[in-house]
mmCIF file of C-alpha atoms in Angstrom:
data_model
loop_
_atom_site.group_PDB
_atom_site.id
_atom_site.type_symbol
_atom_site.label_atom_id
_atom_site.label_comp_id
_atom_site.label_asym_id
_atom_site.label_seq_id
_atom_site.Cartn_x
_atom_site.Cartn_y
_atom_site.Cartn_z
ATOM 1 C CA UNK A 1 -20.109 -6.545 16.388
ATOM 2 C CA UNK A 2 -17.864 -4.265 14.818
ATOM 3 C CA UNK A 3 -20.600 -1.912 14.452
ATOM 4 C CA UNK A 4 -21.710 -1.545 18.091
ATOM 5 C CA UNK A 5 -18.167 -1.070 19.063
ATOM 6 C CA UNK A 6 -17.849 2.176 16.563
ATOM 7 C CA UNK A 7 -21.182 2.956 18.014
ATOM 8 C CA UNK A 8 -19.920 2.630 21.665
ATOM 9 C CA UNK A 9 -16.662 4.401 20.993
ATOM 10 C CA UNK A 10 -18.514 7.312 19.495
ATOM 11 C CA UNK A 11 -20.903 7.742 22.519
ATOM 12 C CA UNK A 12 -17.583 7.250 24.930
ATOM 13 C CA UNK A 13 -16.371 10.208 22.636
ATOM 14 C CA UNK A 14 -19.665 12.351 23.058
ATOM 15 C CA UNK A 15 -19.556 11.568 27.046
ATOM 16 C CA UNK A 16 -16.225 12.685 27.322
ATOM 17 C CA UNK A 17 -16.903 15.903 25.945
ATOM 18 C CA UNK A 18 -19.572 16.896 27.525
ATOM 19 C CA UNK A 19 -17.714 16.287 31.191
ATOM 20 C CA UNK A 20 -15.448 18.233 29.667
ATOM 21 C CA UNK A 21 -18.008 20.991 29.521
ATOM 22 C CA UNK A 22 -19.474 20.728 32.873
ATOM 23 C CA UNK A 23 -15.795 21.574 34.085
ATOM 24 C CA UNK A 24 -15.450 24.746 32.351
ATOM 25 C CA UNK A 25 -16.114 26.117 28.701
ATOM 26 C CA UNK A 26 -14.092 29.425 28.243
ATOM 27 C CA UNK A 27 -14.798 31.470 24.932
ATOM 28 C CA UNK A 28 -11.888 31.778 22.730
ATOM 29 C CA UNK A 29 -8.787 33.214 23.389
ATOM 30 C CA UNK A 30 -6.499 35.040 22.255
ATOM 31 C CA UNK A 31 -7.399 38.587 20.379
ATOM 32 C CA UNK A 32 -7.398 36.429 16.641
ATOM 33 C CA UNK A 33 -10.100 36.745 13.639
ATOM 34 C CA UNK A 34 -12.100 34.345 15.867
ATOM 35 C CA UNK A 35 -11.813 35.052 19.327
ATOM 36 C CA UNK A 36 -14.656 36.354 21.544
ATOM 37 C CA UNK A 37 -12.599 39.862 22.064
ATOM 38 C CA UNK A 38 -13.328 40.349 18.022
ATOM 39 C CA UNK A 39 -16.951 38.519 18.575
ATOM 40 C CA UNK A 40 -19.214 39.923 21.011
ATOM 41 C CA UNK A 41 -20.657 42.936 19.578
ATOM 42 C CA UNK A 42 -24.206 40.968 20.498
ATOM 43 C CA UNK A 43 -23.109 40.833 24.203
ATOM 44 C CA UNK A 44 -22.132 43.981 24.058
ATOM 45 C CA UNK A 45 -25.406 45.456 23.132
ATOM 46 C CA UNK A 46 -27.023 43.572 25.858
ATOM 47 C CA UNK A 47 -24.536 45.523 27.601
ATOM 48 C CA UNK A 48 -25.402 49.165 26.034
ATOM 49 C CA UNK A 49 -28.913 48.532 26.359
ATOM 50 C CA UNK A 50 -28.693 48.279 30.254
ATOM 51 C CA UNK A 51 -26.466 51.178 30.840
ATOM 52 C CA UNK A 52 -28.827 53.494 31.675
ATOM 53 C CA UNK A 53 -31.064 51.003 33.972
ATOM 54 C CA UNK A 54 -27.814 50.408 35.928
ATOM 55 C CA UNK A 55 -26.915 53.783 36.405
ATOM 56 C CA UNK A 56 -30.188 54.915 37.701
ATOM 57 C CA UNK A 57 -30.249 51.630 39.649
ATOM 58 C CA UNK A 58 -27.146 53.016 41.589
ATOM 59 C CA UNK A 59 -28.238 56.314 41.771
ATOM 60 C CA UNK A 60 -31.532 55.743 43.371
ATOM 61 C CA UNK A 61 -30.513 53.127 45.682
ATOM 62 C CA UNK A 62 -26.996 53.052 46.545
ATOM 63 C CA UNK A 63 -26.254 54.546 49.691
ATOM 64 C CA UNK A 64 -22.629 55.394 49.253
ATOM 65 C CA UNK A 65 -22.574 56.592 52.901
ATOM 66 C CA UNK A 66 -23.630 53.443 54.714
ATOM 67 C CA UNK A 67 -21.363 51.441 52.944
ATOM 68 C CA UNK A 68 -17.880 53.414 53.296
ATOM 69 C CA UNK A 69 -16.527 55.339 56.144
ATOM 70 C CA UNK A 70 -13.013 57.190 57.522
ATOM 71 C CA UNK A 71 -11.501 53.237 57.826
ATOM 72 C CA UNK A 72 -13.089 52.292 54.307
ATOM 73 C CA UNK A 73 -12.590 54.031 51.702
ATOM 74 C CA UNK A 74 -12.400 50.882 48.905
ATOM 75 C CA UNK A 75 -15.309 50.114 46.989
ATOM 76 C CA UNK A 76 -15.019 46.912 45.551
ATOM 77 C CA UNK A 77 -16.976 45.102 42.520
ATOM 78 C CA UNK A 78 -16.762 41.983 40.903
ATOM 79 C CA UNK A 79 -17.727 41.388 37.443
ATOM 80 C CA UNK A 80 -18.809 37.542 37.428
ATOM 81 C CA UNK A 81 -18.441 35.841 33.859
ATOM 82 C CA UNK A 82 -15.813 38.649 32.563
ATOM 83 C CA UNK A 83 -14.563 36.815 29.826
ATOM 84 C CA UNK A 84 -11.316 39.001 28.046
ATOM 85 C CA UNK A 85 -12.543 42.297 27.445
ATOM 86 C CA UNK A 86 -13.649 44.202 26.034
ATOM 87 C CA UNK A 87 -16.898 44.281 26.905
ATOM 88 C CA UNK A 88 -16.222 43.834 30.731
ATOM 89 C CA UNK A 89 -14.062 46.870 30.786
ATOM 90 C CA UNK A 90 -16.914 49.286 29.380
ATOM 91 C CA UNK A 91 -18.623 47.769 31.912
ATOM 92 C CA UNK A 92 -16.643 47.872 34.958
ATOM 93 C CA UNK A 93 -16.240 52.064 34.299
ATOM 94 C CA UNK A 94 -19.712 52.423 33.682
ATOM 95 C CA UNK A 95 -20.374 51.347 37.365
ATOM 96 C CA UNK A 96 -17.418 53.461 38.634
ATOM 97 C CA UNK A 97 -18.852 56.706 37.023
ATOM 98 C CA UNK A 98 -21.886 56.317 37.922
ATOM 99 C CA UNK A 99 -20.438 55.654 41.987
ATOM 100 C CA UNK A 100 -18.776 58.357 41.190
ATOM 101 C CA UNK A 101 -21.800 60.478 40.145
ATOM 102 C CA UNK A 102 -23.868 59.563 43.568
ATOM 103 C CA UNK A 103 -20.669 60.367 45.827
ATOM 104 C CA UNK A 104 -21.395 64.038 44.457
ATOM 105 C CA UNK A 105 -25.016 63.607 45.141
ATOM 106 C CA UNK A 106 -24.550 62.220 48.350
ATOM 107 C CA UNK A 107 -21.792 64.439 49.874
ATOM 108 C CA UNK A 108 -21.098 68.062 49.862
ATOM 109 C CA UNK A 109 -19.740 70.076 46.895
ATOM 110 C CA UNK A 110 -16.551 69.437 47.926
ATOM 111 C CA UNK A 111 -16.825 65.922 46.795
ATOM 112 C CA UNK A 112 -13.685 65.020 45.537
ATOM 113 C CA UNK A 113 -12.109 64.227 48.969
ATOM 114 C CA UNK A 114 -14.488 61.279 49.597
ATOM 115 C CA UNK A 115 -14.430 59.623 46.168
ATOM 116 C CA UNK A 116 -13.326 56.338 46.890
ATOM 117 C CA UNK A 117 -10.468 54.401 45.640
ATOM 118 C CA UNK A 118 -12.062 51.466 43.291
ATOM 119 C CA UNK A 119 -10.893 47.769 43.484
ATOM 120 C CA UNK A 120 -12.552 45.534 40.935
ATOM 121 C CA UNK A 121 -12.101 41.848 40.351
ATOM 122 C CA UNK A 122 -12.680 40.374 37.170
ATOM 123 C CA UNK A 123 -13.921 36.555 37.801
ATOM 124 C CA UNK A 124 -14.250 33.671 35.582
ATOM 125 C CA UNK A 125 -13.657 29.776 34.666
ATOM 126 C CA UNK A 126 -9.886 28.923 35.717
ATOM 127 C CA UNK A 127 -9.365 28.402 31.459
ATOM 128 C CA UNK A 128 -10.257 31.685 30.761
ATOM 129 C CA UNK A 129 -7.683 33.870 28.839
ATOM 130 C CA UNK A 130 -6.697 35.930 32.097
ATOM 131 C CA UNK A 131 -3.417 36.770 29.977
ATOM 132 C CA UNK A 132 -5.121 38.281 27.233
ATOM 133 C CA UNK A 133 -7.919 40.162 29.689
ATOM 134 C CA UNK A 134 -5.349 41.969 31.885
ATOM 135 C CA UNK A 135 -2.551 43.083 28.437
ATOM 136 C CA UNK A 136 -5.539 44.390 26.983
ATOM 137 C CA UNK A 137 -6.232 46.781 30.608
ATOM 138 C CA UNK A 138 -7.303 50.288 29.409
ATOM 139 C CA UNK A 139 -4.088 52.531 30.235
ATOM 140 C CA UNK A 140 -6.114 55.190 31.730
ATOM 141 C CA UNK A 141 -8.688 53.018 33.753
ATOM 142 C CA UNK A 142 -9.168 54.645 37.616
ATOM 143 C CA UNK A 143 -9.330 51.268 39.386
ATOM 144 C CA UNK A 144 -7.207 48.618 40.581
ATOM 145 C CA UNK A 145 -7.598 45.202 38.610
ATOM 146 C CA UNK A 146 -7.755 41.520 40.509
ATOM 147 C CA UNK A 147 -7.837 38.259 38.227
ATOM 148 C CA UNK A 148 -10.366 35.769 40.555
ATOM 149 C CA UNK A 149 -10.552 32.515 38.543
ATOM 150 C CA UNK A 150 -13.026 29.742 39.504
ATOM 151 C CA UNK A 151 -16.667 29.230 39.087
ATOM 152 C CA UNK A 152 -19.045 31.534 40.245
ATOM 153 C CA UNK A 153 -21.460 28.883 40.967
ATOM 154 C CA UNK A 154 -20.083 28.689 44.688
ATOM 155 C CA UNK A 155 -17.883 31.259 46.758
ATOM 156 C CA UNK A 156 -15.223 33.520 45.764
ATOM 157 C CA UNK A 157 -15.026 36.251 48.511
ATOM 158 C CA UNK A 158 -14.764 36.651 52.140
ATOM 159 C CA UNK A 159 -17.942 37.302 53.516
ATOM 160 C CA UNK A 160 -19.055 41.042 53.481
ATOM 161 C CA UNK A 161 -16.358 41.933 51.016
ATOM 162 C CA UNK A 162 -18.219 43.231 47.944
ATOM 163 C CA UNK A 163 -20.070 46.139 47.447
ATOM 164 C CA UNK A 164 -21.008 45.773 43.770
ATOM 165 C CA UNK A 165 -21.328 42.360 42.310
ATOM 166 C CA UNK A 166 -22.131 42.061 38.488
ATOM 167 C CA UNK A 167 -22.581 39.875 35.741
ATOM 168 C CA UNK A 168 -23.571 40.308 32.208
ATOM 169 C CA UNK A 169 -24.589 37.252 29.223
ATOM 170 C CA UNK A 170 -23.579 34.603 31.730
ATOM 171 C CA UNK A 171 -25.927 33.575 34.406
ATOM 172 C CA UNK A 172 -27.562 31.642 32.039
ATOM 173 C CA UNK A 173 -24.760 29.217 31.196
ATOM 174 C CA UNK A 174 -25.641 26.317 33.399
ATOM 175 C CA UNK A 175 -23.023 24.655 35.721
ATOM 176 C CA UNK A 176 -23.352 20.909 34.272
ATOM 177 C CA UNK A 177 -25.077 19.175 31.640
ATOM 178 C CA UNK A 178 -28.807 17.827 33.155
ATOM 179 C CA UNK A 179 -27.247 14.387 33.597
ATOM 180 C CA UNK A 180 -30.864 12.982 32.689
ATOM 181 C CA UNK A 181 -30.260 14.007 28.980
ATOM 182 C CA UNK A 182 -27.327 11.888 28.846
ATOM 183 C CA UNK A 183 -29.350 8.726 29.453
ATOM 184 C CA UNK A 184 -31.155 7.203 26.550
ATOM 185 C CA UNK A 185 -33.465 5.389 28.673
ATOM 186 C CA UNK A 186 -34.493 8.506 29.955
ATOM 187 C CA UNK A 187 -37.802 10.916 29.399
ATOM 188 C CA UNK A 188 -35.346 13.688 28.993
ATOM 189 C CA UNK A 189 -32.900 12.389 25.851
ATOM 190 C CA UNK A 190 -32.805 15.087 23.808
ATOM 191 C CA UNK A 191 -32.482 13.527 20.912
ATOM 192 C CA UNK A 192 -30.582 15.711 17.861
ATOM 193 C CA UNK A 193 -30.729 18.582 19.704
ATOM 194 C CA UNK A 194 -28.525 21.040 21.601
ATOM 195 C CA UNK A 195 -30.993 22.827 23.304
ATOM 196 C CA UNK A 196 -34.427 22.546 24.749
ATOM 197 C CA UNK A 197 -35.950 25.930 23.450
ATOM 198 C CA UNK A 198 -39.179 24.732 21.522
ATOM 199 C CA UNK A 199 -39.113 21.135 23.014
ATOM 200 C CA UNK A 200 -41.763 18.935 22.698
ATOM 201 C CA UNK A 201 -40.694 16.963 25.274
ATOM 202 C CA UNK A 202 -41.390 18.017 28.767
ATOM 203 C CA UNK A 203 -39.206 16.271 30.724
ATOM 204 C CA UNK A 204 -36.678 17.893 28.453
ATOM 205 C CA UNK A 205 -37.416 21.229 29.468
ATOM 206 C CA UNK A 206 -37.906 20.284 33.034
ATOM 207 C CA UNK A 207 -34.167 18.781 33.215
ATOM 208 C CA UNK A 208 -33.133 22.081 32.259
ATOM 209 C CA UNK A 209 -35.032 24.252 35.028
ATOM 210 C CA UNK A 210 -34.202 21.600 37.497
ATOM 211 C CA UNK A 211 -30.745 21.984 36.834
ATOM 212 C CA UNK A 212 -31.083 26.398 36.313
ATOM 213 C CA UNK A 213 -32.810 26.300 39.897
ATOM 214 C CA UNK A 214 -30.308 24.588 41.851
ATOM 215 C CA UNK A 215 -27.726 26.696 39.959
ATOM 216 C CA UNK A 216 -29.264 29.907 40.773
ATOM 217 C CA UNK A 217 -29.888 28.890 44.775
ATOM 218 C CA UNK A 218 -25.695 28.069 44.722
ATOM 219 C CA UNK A 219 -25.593 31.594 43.128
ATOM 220 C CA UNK A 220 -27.609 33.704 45.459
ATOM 221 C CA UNK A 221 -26.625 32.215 48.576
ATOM 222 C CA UNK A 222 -22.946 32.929 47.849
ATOM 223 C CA UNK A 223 -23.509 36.089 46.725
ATOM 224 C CA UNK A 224 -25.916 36.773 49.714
ATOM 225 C CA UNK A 225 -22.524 35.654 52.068
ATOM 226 C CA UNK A 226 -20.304 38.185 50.115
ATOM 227 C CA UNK A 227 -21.979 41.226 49.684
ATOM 228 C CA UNK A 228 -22.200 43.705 52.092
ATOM 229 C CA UNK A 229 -25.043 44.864 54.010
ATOM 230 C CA UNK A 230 -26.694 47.706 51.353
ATOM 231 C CA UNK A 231 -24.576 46.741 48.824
ATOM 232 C CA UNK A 232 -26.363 46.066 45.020
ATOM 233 C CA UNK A 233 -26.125 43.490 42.617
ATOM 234 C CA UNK A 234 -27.225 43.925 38.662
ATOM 235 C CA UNK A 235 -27.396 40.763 36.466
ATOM 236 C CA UNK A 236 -28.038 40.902 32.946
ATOM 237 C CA UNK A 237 -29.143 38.178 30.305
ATOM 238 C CA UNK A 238 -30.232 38.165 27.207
ATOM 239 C CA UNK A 239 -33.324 36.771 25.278
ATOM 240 C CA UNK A 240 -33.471 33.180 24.440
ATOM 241 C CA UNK A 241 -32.605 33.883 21.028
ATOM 242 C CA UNK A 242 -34.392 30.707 20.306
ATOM 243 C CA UNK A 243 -34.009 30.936 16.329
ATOM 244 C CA UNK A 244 -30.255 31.792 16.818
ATOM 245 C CA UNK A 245 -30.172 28.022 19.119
ATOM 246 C CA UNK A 246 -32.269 26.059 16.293
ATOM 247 C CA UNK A 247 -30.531 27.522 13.342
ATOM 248 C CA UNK A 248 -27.083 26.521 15.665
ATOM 249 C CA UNK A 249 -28.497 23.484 16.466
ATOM 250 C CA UNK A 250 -29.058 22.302 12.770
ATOM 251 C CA UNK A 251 -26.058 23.826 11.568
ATOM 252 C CA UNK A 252 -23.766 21.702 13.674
ATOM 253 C CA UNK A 253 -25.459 18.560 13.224
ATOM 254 C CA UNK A 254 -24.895 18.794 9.242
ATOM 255 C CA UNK A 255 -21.341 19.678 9.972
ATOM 256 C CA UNK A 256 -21.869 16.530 12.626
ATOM 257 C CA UNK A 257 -23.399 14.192 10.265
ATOM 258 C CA UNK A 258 -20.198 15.582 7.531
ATOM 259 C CA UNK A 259 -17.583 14.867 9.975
ATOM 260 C CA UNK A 260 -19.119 10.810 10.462
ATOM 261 C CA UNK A 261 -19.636 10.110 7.251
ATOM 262 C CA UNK A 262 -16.291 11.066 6.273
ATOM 263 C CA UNK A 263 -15.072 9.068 9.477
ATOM 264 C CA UNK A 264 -17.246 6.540 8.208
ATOM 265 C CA UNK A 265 -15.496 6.677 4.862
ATOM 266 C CA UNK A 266 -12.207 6.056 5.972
ATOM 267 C CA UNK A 267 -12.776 3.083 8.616
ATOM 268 C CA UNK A 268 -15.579 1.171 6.808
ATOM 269 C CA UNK A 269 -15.643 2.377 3.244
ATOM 270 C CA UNK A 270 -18.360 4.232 1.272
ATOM 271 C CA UNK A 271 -21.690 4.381 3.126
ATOM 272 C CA UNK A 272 -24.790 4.865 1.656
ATOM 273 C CA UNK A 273 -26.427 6.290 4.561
ATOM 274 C CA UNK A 274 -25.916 7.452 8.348
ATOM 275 C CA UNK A 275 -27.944 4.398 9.753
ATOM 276 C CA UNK A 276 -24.913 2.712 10.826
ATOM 277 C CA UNK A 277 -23.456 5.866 12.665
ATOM 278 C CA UNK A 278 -24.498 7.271 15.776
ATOM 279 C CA UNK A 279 -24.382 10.566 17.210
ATOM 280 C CA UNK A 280 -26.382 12.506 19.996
ATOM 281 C CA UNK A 281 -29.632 9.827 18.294
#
């Protein structure tokens, strides 16, 4: 009896947790030995990489013209996902300069009389570390900074008020967990694992695209509602990385399978193996 209670308790722990993750999961805070400001060099190559596939993105196909006149002269971006810098700030000037760069292509020598003024909201989760993103503002930085918390699985924006939405290393963070993989009785329990790169099972995989799909359509249609007419939007992910996800994966089920047995230690005395403990099995 007292078994399946400890065994019940633990999954009401596990539960809990993960509806705490389909409400928000912000990166770490703060600008400490461990927070994502001192821990993204990955995302930020994703970032470097792309650079130059952005920037001829907006040269070839912006029309700066058709999207400002004598009444508008604010061009407005978004940056969907920003995290707390730094990454998002590199970023955020890259696509300035390189508006910048096609307002002299587009317009007479005499250029620097239609350069627009440059509004650019930096969007994520209502947890994120806003505090930490705007102190750590570049001084010098040509643009006027807007904190827009909330999902961007859903709107943010006024309709037609964006003229550059984008996102980097975060469009593939799913909304919710699939609640299939929650259910034991179900096809898609994904037993021991955090992930479903390299799945055997199916219906495991399938759960996940289900879930990325619907996602994705939430995404698109409010983005289709808040950019203008002409404007551009540039999303960038990574690769699956799935050897980084395994060797995760196993990682923090030792440190999982650690944590209960001490647990296990100190409410039913020395164990001689995990059978009586349960955990994500």
């Amino acid at each position: 009896m007292s078994n399946n209670c400890g065994r019940e308790k633990e999954k009401l722990i596990m539960y809990q947790a993960f509806d705490k993750m389909q409400r928000h999961f912000p990166m770490s805070a703060g600008d400490g030995a461990y927070s994502y400001s001192r821990n993204s060099q990955l995302q930020r190559e994703v970032l470097d990489g792309a650079k130059e596939m952005v920037r001829d993105a907006i040269i070839e196909k912006l029309d700066i013209k058709s999207l400002l006149s004598a009444s508008i002269n604010t061009f407005r971006i978004i940056d969907l996902g920003c995290s707390i810098g730094p990454n998002t700030f590199s970023a955020m000037q890259h696509i300035i300069e390189a508006v910048k760069d096609k307002c002299h292509y587009q317009f007479s020598a005499d250029s620097s009389n239609i350069i627009p003024e440059f509004q650019v909201f930096f969007n994520d989760h209502v947890n994120n570390d806003f505090n930490t993103l705007f102190r750590s503002l570049p001084v010098d930085r040509s643009y006027f900074a807007v904190g827009v918390p909330g999902s961007f699985h859903g709107r943010l924006f006024p309709s037609g008020s964006i003229h550059f939405a984008h996102s980097s290393c975060a469009i593939h963070w799913l909304s919710k967990l699939p609640e299939m993989l929650l259910d034991e009785k179900s096809p898609a329990w994904n037993k021991g694992l955090i992930h479903y790169v390299d799945a055997a099972n199916t219906a495991v995989v399938n759960a996940y695209v289900a879930q990325f799909d619907k996602d994705m359509e939430i995404f698109l249609s409010a983005r289709a509602e808040e950019i203008v007419p002409g404007g551009m939007m540039v999303l960038v992910s990574p690769f699956s990385g799935y050897r980084y996800l395994k060797f995760f994966g196993s990682s923090l089920m030792d440190l999982v399978n650690e944590f209960l047995l001490e647990l296990g230690r100190t409410f039913f005395g020395d164990l001689s193996t995990m059978s009586d403990l349960y955990l994500f099995s």
